[in-house]
Short mmCIF file of C-alpha atoms and ligand atoms in Angstrom, two decimals:
data_model
loop_
_atom_site.label_atom_id
_atom_site.label_comp_id
_atom_site.label_asym_id
_atom_site.label_seq_id
_atom_site.Cartn_x
_atom_site.Cartn_y
_atom_site.Cartn_z
CA MET A 15 -95.19 143.12 123.37
CA ALA A 16 -94.94 141.60 119.92
CA SER A 17 -92.44 142.60 117.28
CA GLY A 18 -94.30 140.83 114.48
CA SER A 19 -91.07 139.01 113.74
CA THR A 20 -91.02 136.19 111.23
CA VAL A 21 -87.49 134.84 111.62
CA GLU A 22 -87.41 131.16 110.73
CA LYS A 23 -86.22 128.51 113.17
CA HIS A 24 -83.24 126.88 111.54
CA PRO A 25 -80.39 126.40 113.99
CA THR A 26 -77.28 127.12 111.97
CA SER A 27 -73.76 127.91 112.98
CA ASP A 28 -74.51 131.52 112.01
CA GLU A 29 -77.00 131.60 114.86
CA PHE A 30 -74.10 131.33 117.28
CA ASN A 31 -71.96 134.01 115.66
CA PRO A 32 -72.37 136.95 118.06
CA PHE A 33 -71.37 139.48 115.40
CA LEU A 34 -74.19 138.33 113.09
CA SER A 35 -76.55 138.35 116.10
CA MET A 36 -75.60 141.92 116.86
CA GLN A 37 -76.11 142.88 113.21
CA LYS A 38 -79.55 141.28 113.21
CA GLY A 39 -80.67 143.43 116.16
CA PHE A 40 -79.20 146.47 114.49
CA ASP A 41 -80.77 145.76 111.07
CA THR A 42 -84.23 145.20 112.56
CA ALA A 43 -84.08 148.62 114.22
CA ALA A 44 -82.55 150.26 111.13
CA ASP A 45 -85.43 148.86 109.03
CA HIS A 46 -87.98 150.38 111.41
CA LEU A 47 -86.27 153.75 111.04
CA GLY A 48 -85.63 153.46 107.30
CA LEU A 49 -81.94 154.15 107.95
CA GLU A 50 -80.03 154.64 104.69
CA GLY A 51 -77.30 152.29 103.44
CA GLY A 52 -74.21 154.45 104.03
CA VAL A 53 -75.05 155.07 107.67
CA ARG A 54 -75.80 151.37 108.14
CA ASP A 55 -72.40 150.49 106.74
CA VAL A 56 -70.62 152.89 109.10
CA LEU A 57 -72.30 151.38 112.12
CA SER A 58 -72.06 147.75 111.16
CA MET A 59 -68.25 147.70 110.73
CA PRO A 60 -65.75 148.49 113.51
CA ASP A 61 -63.63 151.66 113.12
CA ARG A 62 -60.41 149.87 114.12
CA GLU A 63 -59.18 146.38 115.00
CA LEU A 64 -55.80 145.52 116.46
CA THR A 65 -54.52 141.95 116.86
CA VAL A 66 -51.31 141.32 118.79
CA ASN A 67 -49.25 138.23 119.60
CA VAL A 68 -47.43 138.67 122.88
CA PRO A 69 -44.68 136.51 124.38
CA VAL A 70 -45.05 135.67 128.06
CA LEU A 71 -42.51 134.03 130.34
CA MET A 72 -44.28 131.11 132.06
CA ASP A 73 -43.46 129.84 135.55
CA ASP A 74 -41.72 126.76 134.15
CA GLY A 75 -39.22 128.93 132.28
CA THR A 76 -40.74 128.46 128.81
CA VAL A 77 -42.06 131.31 126.66
CA GLN A 78 -45.61 131.08 125.37
CA VAL A 79 -47.19 133.37 122.77
CA PHE A 80 -50.75 134.59 123.39
CA THR A 81 -53.01 136.24 120.83
CA GLY A 82 -55.07 139.24 121.91
CA HIS A 83 -57.45 141.66 120.21
CA ARG A 84 -58.67 145.18 120.84
CA VAL A 85 -61.55 146.43 118.70
CA GLN A 86 -62.84 150.00 118.62
CA HIS A 87 -66.29 149.88 117.08
CA ASN A 88 -67.22 153.55 117.00
CA THR A 89 -65.91 156.74 118.58
CA LEU A 90 -68.55 159.19 117.35
CA ARG A 91 -69.74 159.97 120.88
CA GLY A 92 -66.39 159.85 122.72
CA PRO A 93 -63.46 157.52 123.53
CA SER A 94 -64.13 153.80 123.08
CA LYS A 95 -65.14 152.04 126.24
CA GLY A 96 -65.35 148.34 126.91
CA GLY A 97 -64.04 145.40 128.86
CA ILE A 98 -61.16 143.01 128.32
CA ARG A 99 -61.87 139.30 128.70
CA TYR A 100 -59.55 136.36 129.15
CA SER A 101 -60.89 133.08 127.82
CA PRO A 102 -59.93 130.17 125.54
CA ASP A 103 -63.08 130.99 123.50
CA VAL A 104 -62.13 134.56 122.61
CA ASN A 105 -62.26 135.20 118.86
CA LEU A 106 -62.31 138.30 116.69
CA ASP A 107 -66.00 138.05 115.73
CA GLU A 108 -66.95 137.83 119.40
CA VAL A 109 -64.80 140.87 120.27
CA ARG A 110 -66.29 142.79 117.32
CA ALA A 111 -69.82 142.02 118.47
CA LEU A 112 -69.08 142.95 122.06
CA ALA A 113 -67.48 146.23 120.90
CA ALA A 114 -70.55 147.10 118.84
CA TRP A 115 -72.87 146.28 121.74
CA MET A 116 -70.81 148.73 123.83
CA THR A 117 -71.51 151.50 121.29
CA TRP A 118 -75.23 150.87 121.67
CA LYS A 119 -75.05 150.43 125.41
CA CYS A 120 -73.17 153.70 126.05
CA SER A 121 -75.67 155.39 123.86
CA VAL A 122 -78.71 153.90 125.62
CA VAL A 123 -77.58 155.28 128.99
CA ASN A 124 -76.31 158.44 127.30
CA VAL A 125 -72.71 158.38 128.53
CA PRO A 126 -70.14 160.11 126.27
CA PHE A 127 -68.29 157.03 125.05
CA GLY A 128 -68.13 154.89 121.93
CA GLY A 129 -67.82 151.13 121.94
CA GLY A 130 -64.70 149.03 122.34
CA LYS A 131 -63.75 145.57 123.56
CA GLY A 132 -60.69 143.45 124.04
CA GLY A 133 -59.87 139.83 124.63
CA VAL A 134 -56.92 137.50 125.00
CA ILE A 135 -57.07 133.81 124.06
CA CYS A 136 -55.85 132.07 127.21
CA ASP A 137 -57.11 129.82 129.96
CA PRO A 138 -56.76 131.88 133.15
CA ARG A 139 -57.77 128.89 135.31
CA LYS A 140 -54.54 127.19 134.29
CA MET A 141 -52.33 130.25 134.84
CA SER A 142 -50.65 131.46 138.02
CA THR A 143 -51.08 135.03 139.27
CA GLY A 144 -47.57 135.86 138.07
CA GLU A 145 -48.31 134.52 134.56
CA LYS A 146 -51.54 136.52 134.41
CA GLU A 147 -49.70 139.67 135.50
CA ARG A 148 -46.97 139.23 132.86
CA LEU A 149 -49.61 138.53 130.18
CA THR A 150 -51.60 141.64 131.16
CA ARG A 151 -48.52 143.86 131.11
CA ARG A 152 -47.31 142.61 127.69
CA TYR A 153 -50.81 142.84 126.18
CA THR A 154 -51.17 146.40 127.54
CA ALA A 155 -47.78 147.43 126.15
CA ALA A 156 -48.73 145.94 122.77
CA ILE A 157 -52.03 147.83 122.47
CA MET A 158 -51.21 151.02 124.35
CA ASP A 159 -50.78 153.18 121.25
CA ILE A 160 -54.55 153.08 120.83
CA LEU A 161 -55.41 153.38 124.56
CA GLY A 162 -55.73 156.49 126.71
CA PRO A 163 -58.33 158.47 128.68
CA ASP A 164 -59.34 160.34 125.49
CA ARG A 165 -58.91 157.41 123.11
CA ASP A 166 -59.97 154.07 124.56
CA VAL A 167 -60.68 153.13 128.17
CA PRO A 168 -60.80 149.39 129.05
CA ALA A 169 -62.58 147.79 132.02
CA PRO A 170 -62.91 144.26 133.46
CA ASP A 171 -64.98 141.55 131.79
CA MET A 172 -65.06 137.76 132.02
CA ASN A 173 -62.08 136.43 134.02
CA THR A 174 -60.52 139.85 134.53
CA ASN A 175 -60.98 141.97 137.62
CA GLU A 176 -59.78 144.96 139.66
CA GLN A 177 -56.29 143.47 139.91
CA THR A 178 -56.04 143.09 136.12
CA MET A 179 -57.05 146.74 135.71
CA ALA A 180 -54.43 147.80 138.27
CA TRP A 181 -51.70 146.01 136.26
CA LEU A 182 -52.99 147.62 133.07
CA MET A 183 -53.05 151.12 134.61
CA ASP A 184 -49.59 150.68 136.09
CA THR A 185 -48.08 149.46 132.80
CA PHE A 186 -49.66 152.32 130.85
CA SER A 187 -48.52 154.87 133.46
CA MET A 188 -44.94 153.52 133.47
CA HIS A 189 -44.70 153.97 129.69
CA GLU A 190 -46.31 157.42 129.80
CA ARG A 191 -44.02 158.48 132.68
CA LYS A 192 -47.02 159.78 134.64
CA THR A 193 -49.85 158.24 136.62
CA THR A 194 -52.86 158.02 134.34
CA THR A 195 -55.70 156.63 136.41
CA ALA A 196 -58.41 157.46 133.84
CA VAL A 197 -56.98 154.99 131.28
CA VAL A 198 -59.04 152.15 132.82
CA THR A 199 -62.11 151.76 134.98
CA GLY A 200 -63.01 149.02 137.40
CA LYS A 201 -59.74 149.67 139.32
CA PRO A 202 -59.23 149.17 143.05
CA LEU A 203 -60.46 152.11 145.14
CA SER A 204 -56.93 152.82 146.39
CA ILE A 205 -55.71 153.76 142.89
CA GLY A 206 -58.63 155.81 141.60
CA GLY A 207 -61.49 153.31 141.44
CA SER A 208 -65.05 154.39 142.15
CA ARG A 209 -67.16 153.41 145.09
CA GLY A 210 -70.04 151.25 143.89
CA ARG A 211 -68.30 150.07 140.68
CA ARG A 212 -67.97 146.44 141.76
CA GLU A 213 -71.71 145.89 142.14
CA ALA A 214 -72.79 148.46 139.52
CA THR A 215 -73.74 145.99 136.78
CA GLY A 216 -75.71 143.84 139.23
CA ARG A 217 -77.34 146.99 140.58
CA GLY A 218 -78.39 147.98 137.06
CA VAL A 219 -79.80 144.48 136.52
CA MET A 220 -81.79 144.90 139.72
CA SER A 221 -83.08 148.39 138.76
CA THR A 222 -84.19 147.33 135.28
CA ALA A 223 -85.72 144.10 136.65
CA ASN A 224 -87.72 146.25 139.08
CA GLU A 225 -88.98 148.51 136.30
CA ALA A 226 -89.84 145.58 134.03
CA ARG A 227 -91.68 143.59 136.68
CA LYS A 228 -93.75 146.67 137.58
CA MET A 229 -94.57 147.03 133.89
CA ILE A 230 -95.92 143.48 133.69
CA GLY A 231 -97.58 143.56 137.12
CA LEU A 232 -95.36 141.31 139.27
CA ARG A 233 -94.50 141.78 142.95
CA PRO A 234 -90.98 140.87 144.15
CA GLU A 235 -92.32 138.37 146.72
CA ASP A 236 -94.22 136.52 143.96
CA THR A 237 -91.24 136.50 141.64
CA ARG A 238 -89.12 133.34 141.51
CA VAL A 239 -85.74 134.15 139.98
CA VAL A 240 -83.30 131.83 138.22
CA VAL A 241 -79.82 133.32 137.74
CA GLN A 242 -77.26 131.77 135.39
CA GLY A 243 -73.73 132.69 136.48
CA SER A 244 -72.53 133.71 139.92
CA GLY A 245 -69.70 136.07 139.06
CA ASN A 246 -69.65 139.83 139.23
CA VAL A 247 -72.97 140.28 137.42
CA GLY A 248 -74.89 137.12 138.40
CA GLY A 249 -73.68 136.81 141.99
CA LEU A 250 -74.04 140.46 142.93
CA GLY A 251 -77.21 140.88 140.86
CA ALA A 252 -78.79 137.92 142.68
CA MET A 253 -77.68 139.34 146.02
CA LEU A 254 -79.31 142.72 145.29
CA LEU A 255 -82.52 141.12 143.99
CA HIS A 256 -82.62 138.97 147.13
CA ARG A 257 -82.31 142.14 149.22
CA GLU A 258 -85.26 143.64 147.32
CA GLY A 259 -87.43 140.67 148.35
CA TYR A 260 -87.24 138.51 145.20
CA LYS A 261 -87.03 134.76 145.71
CA ILE A 262 -83.82 133.41 144.13
CA THR A 263 -84.67 129.76 143.48
CA SER A 264 -81.54 128.87 141.52
CA ILE A 265 -78.05 130.13 140.77
CA SER A 266 -75.27 128.47 138.81
CA ASP A 267 -71.69 128.66 137.70
CA MET A 268 -69.87 126.93 134.86
CA TYR A 269 -69.62 123.69 136.90
CA GLY A 270 -73.10 123.25 138.37
CA VAL A 271 -76.47 124.51 139.55
CA LEU A 272 -77.81 125.21 143.02
CA VAL A 273 -81.59 124.98 143.57
CA ASN A 274 -83.90 125.75 146.48
CA GLU A 275 -87.59 126.24 145.60
CA ARG A 276 -88.15 128.05 148.91
CA GLY A 277 -85.52 130.62 148.00
CA LEU A 278 -81.76 130.77 148.54
CA ASP A 279 -80.15 132.89 151.23
CA MET A 280 -77.89 134.78 148.82
CA PRO A 281 -75.37 136.26 151.29
CA ALA A 282 -74.78 132.73 152.64
CA VAL A 283 -74.49 131.26 149.13
CA LEU A 284 -71.93 133.87 148.08
CA HIS A 285 -69.99 133.37 151.30
CA HIS A 286 -69.91 129.59 150.59
CA LEU A 287 -68.76 130.27 147.02
CA GLU A 288 -66.01 132.60 148.18
CA GLN A 289 -64.76 130.11 150.75
CA ASN A 290 -65.00 126.96 148.61
CA ARG A 291 -64.76 128.26 144.99
CA THR A 292 -67.78 126.04 144.15
CA LEU A 293 -71.53 126.06 144.76
CA GLU A 294 -71.34 122.34 145.56
CA GLY A 295 -71.70 121.46 149.21
CA TYR A 296 -73.91 124.40 150.16
CA ALA A 297 -76.21 122.88 152.76
CA GLU A 298 -79.51 124.70 152.10
CA GLY A 299 -80.00 123.62 148.49
CA GLU A 300 -79.71 120.80 145.98
CA TYR A 301 -76.74 120.76 143.65
CA HIS A 302 -76.64 119.24 140.16
CA THR A 303 -74.48 119.59 137.09
CA ASP A 304 -77.11 119.89 134.34
CA GLY A 305 -76.61 123.55 133.44
CA GLU A 306 -78.91 123.41 130.42
CA ALA A 307 -81.92 122.34 132.50
CA GLN A 308 -81.51 125.38 134.74
CA LEU A 309 -82.63 127.82 132.04
CA GLU A 310 -85.82 125.82 131.57
CA MET A 311 -86.83 125.82 135.23
CA ASP A 312 -90.23 127.17 136.31
CA CYS A 313 -89.76 130.80 137.30
CA GLU A 314 -91.10 134.27 136.64
CA LEU A 315 -87.74 135.97 136.06
CA LEU A 316 -84.72 134.50 134.30
CA VAL A 317 -81.39 136.35 134.52
CA PRO A 318 -78.79 134.90 132.13
CA ALA A 319 -75.62 136.47 133.55
CA ALA A 320 -72.86 134.15 132.36
CA THR A 321 -72.01 134.28 128.68
CA GLU A 322 -73.45 134.56 125.17
CA ASN A 323 -75.63 132.12 123.16
CA GLN A 324 -77.46 130.52 126.09
CA ILE A 325 -81.06 130.96 124.90
CA THR A 326 -81.12 129.55 121.38
CA SER A 327 -83.44 127.97 118.86
CA ASP A 328 -82.69 124.66 120.63
CA ASN A 329 -84.16 125.58 124.02
CA VAL A 330 -86.24 128.72 123.52
CA ASP A 331 -89.56 126.83 123.38
CA ARG A 332 -88.87 125.31 126.80
CA ILE A 333 -88.07 128.62 128.53
CA LYS A 334 -90.87 129.26 131.04
CA ALA A 335 -89.96 132.68 132.43
CA LYS A 336 -92.29 135.55 131.52
CA LEU A 337 -89.54 138.09 132.10
CA ILE A 338 -85.87 137.82 131.04
CA VAL A 339 -83.32 140.40 132.14
CA GLU A 340 -80.08 139.95 130.20
CA GLY A 341 -77.19 140.40 132.64
CA ALA A 342 -74.70 138.86 130.17
CA ASN A 343 -73.90 140.30 126.77
CA GLY A 344 -75.64 138.46 123.93
CA PRO A 345 -77.13 135.58 125.96
CA THR A 346 -80.05 135.26 123.51
CA THR A 347 -79.49 134.51 119.84
CA ALA A 348 -81.38 136.55 117.24
CA ILE A 349 -83.60 133.58 116.35
CA ALA A 350 -84.48 132.92 119.99
CA SER A 351 -85.06 136.62 120.59
CA ALA A 352 -87.62 136.77 117.78
CA SER A 353 -89.34 133.66 119.14
CA LEU A 354 -89.56 135.09 122.68
CA SER A 355 -90.93 138.30 121.29
CA ASP A 356 -93.60 136.43 119.32
CA ARG A 357 -94.58 134.56 122.50
CA GLY A 358 -94.94 137.85 124.42
CA VAL A 359 -92.07 137.15 126.82
CA THR A 360 -90.68 140.49 128.06
CA VAL A 361 -86.93 140.71 127.51
CA VAL A 362 -84.89 143.58 128.94
CA PRO A 363 -82.02 143.54 126.42
CA ASP A 364 -78.36 143.42 127.42
CA ILE A 365 -77.59 146.89 126.10
CA LEU A 366 -80.02 148.25 128.69
CA ALA A 367 -80.03 145.63 131.47
CA ASN A 368 -76.27 145.43 132.02
CA ALA A 369 -75.48 149.09 131.29
CA GLY A 370 -75.05 149.82 135.02
CA GLY A 371 -71.40 148.75 134.77
CA VAL A 372 -70.46 151.21 132.05
CA THR A 373 -72.48 153.94 133.74
CA VAL A 374 -70.42 153.70 136.93
CA SER A 375 -67.29 153.28 134.79
CA TYR A 376 -68.22 156.65 133.35
CA PHE A 377 -68.56 158.01 136.90
CA GLU A 378 -65.11 156.57 137.69
CA TRP A 379 -63.55 158.21 134.62
CA VAL A 380 -65.17 161.55 135.56
CA GLN A 381 -63.92 161.28 139.17
CA ASP A 382 -60.37 160.39 138.01
CA ARG A 383 -60.28 163.38 135.71
CA MET A 384 -61.63 165.69 138.42
CA GLY A 385 -59.47 164.17 141.13
CA TYR A 386 -62.54 164.39 143.34
CA PHE A 387 -64.29 161.25 144.60
CA TRP A 388 -67.97 160.73 145.39
CA THR A 389 -69.68 158.86 148.19
CA GLU A 390 -71.27 155.47 147.52
CA GLU A 391 -74.72 156.99 148.11
CA ILE A 392 -74.15 159.57 145.37
CA VAL A 393 -72.85 156.90 142.96
CA ASN A 394 -75.80 154.59 143.62
CA SER A 395 -78.47 157.27 143.42
CA ARG A 396 -77.07 158.71 140.17
CA LEU A 397 -76.89 155.19 138.74
CA GLU A 398 -80.49 154.44 139.72
CA GLN A 399 -81.66 157.69 138.15
CA ILE A 400 -79.91 156.91 134.84
CA MET A 401 -81.14 153.29 134.70
CA VAL A 402 -84.76 154.21 135.44
CA GLN A 403 -84.66 157.03 132.90
CA ALA A 404 -83.10 154.77 130.23
CA PHE A 405 -85.70 152.06 130.87
CA SER A 406 -88.52 154.56 130.58
CA GLU A 407 -87.20 156.02 127.31
CA VAL A 408 -86.63 152.59 125.78
CA ARG A 409 -90.11 151.52 126.86
CA GLN A 410 -91.71 154.64 125.35
CA THR A 411 -89.83 154.10 122.07
CA SER A 412 -90.84 150.45 121.91
CA GLU A 413 -94.49 151.36 122.49
CA LYS A 414 -94.37 154.14 119.91
CA TYR A 415 -92.93 151.84 117.22
CA GLY A 416 -94.89 148.75 118.32
CA VAL A 417 -91.68 146.74 118.80
CA ASP A 418 -90.11 144.76 121.65
CA LEU A 419 -87.73 146.38 124.16
CA ARG A 420 -84.63 145.14 122.31
CA THR A 421 -85.60 146.79 119.04
CA GLY A 422 -86.87 149.76 121.05
CA ALA A 423 -83.44 150.18 122.63
CA TYR A 424 -81.69 150.22 119.24
CA VAL A 425 -84.29 152.52 117.65
CA TYR A 426 -84.17 154.91 120.60
CA ARG A 427 -80.46 155.47 120.20
CA MET A 428 -80.34 155.52 116.41
CA ARG A 429 -82.89 158.31 116.46
CA GLY A 430 -80.70 160.18 118.91
CA LEU A 431 -77.66 159.73 116.69
CA PHE A 432 -79.03 160.35 113.24
CA SER A 433 -82.25 162.31 113.29
P1 NAD B 514 -67.39 136.62 135.81
O1 NAD B 514 -66.18 135.97 135.24
O2 NAD B 514 -67.28 137.40 137.07
O3 NAD B 514 -68.52 135.51 136.05
C1 NAD B 514 -68.99 134.68 135.05
C2 NAD B 514 -69.85 133.61 135.73
O4 NAD B 514 -70.51 132.84 134.74
C3 NAD B 514 -69.06 132.63 136.58
O5 NAD B 514 -69.86 132.26 137.71
C4 NAD B 514 -68.89 131.43 135.65
O6 NAD B 514 -68.64 130.21 136.35
C5 NAD B 514 -70.24 131.44 134.98
N1 NAD B 514 -70.33 130.73 133.71
C6 NAD B 514 -69.53 130.83 132.63
N2 NAD B 514 -69.98 130.03 131.65
C7 NAD B 514 -71.12 129.45 132.13
C8 NAD B 514 -72.06 128.53 131.61
N3 NAD B 514 -71.93 128.06 130.37
N4 NAD B 514 -73.11 128.17 132.40
C9 NAD B 514 -73.25 128.64 133.65
N5 NAD B 514 -72.40 129.52 134.20
C10 NAD B 514 -71.35 129.90 133.45
O7 NAD B 514 -67.98 137.51 134.61
P2 NAD B 514 -68.99 138.74 134.74
O8 NAD B 514 -68.19 139.99 134.82
O9 NAD B 514 -70.03 138.43 135.76
O10 NAD B 514 -69.63 138.72 133.27
C11 NAD B 514 -70.72 137.88 132.94
C12 NAD B 514 -71.39 138.42 131.69
O11 NAD B 514 -71.82 139.78 131.94
C13 NAD B 514 -70.50 138.49 130.45
O12 NAD B 514 -71.33 138.28 129.31
C14 NAD B 514 -70.00 139.94 130.46
O13 NAD B 514 -69.63 140.39 129.17
C15 NAD B 514 -71.26 140.63 130.96
N6 NAD B 514 -71.05 141.96 131.53
C16 NAD B 514 -70.22 142.15 132.60
C17 NAD B 514 -70.10 143.42 133.15
C18 NAD B 514 -69.26 143.69 134.37
O14 NAD B 514 -69.26 144.84 134.85
N7 NAD B 514 -68.58 142.70 134.92
C19 NAD B 514 -70.80 144.51 132.59
C20 NAD B 514 -71.65 144.26 131.52
C21 NAD B 514 -71.77 143.00 131.00
#
């Protein structure tokens, strides 16, 4: 599908600013709808931003100050919802962009949340478990005035997990003097988590990949898949695609790339990764450290599931996949997105492809508030139903407006919000 885009190819630093990228996607859709200026302004600026500097006692007895952000982009449809990431690269523009994408994402799958996001500038690889716990508790205490089941509900993101959410929930509950499970999602099952949450984002990637490959006439057994990232989204997404009969020819992490043209045995790869904390040394595949080359490998389906700004004006012309399913948030810059669209490459955009996570987070929040927990079968079937429905509606909108799926996803929701 062509968008008729005419964005010029000039790699600039702006290309890598995720907030500007997000605004580009938004503006393109707003132009198609003729959305008026005031409404555009409301949606392009976050409702609220909070920056905190929190002191943390380190294992060596020193005190270190960490900077964290929490951004609430829009709460028109309900409490803000969005992950918290720990990374040295966290910055306010990135958190703003991720918060805005959450507004669109919640809207695409029609769950009653607005968009939020948080991040702390730190290097979790260099921190002990105790240091991470103390950081999480101080950060939570510093932002908790704007958190709550009816205000803002965090979840895990890069380098945070079920344990981080448990610390957050416990800290919030201690201050509130009552157990408040619905203040976060992505918690362990034992303290109010939902069955199926851990693999929900990967499951949504699998469902939307299935719908998209049917749309372009591919069979799973003829579909070679390259997956960038082997964490929650990439690893579990690859596992579920493998189970559906797709051939995973490559998977990577931030250190290196594993390749097997005959297809990787994903359960064995993930077991190796769990045991060794690296893809290196896995016997049934070749390992190399050229991460950039991985995205350009011959394949039918590319799943960028690591981080943003991976498909850019620098490499977009060498991308060979005919289908891209964006597991990560913002993996394709606006310039690269326009170029892929012009070339007729089908891209299932992040705000649809990785919305499985927030959908099951919504299920978790509902279950916590009801105090009644569902079986994994019910969670998975309700998730599948929502993902297939969202894909179909986005597809219909994109066909109606003659635009690509990304613009279709934005247009679909803006119509819902403002018409
Ligand atoms: P994670 O920390 O579990 O895994 C990230 C993976 O990406 C790791 O394997 C890491 O080594 C790898 N990685 C990081 N930088 C890389 C690089 N430059 N090249 C290759 N690999 C690299 O994180 P996650 O939860 O899987 O999140 C991944 C992406 O998906 C992020 O963009 C996140 O915002 C998005 N996302 C996550 C969820 C969720 O439920 N976890 C939901 C929606 C979107």
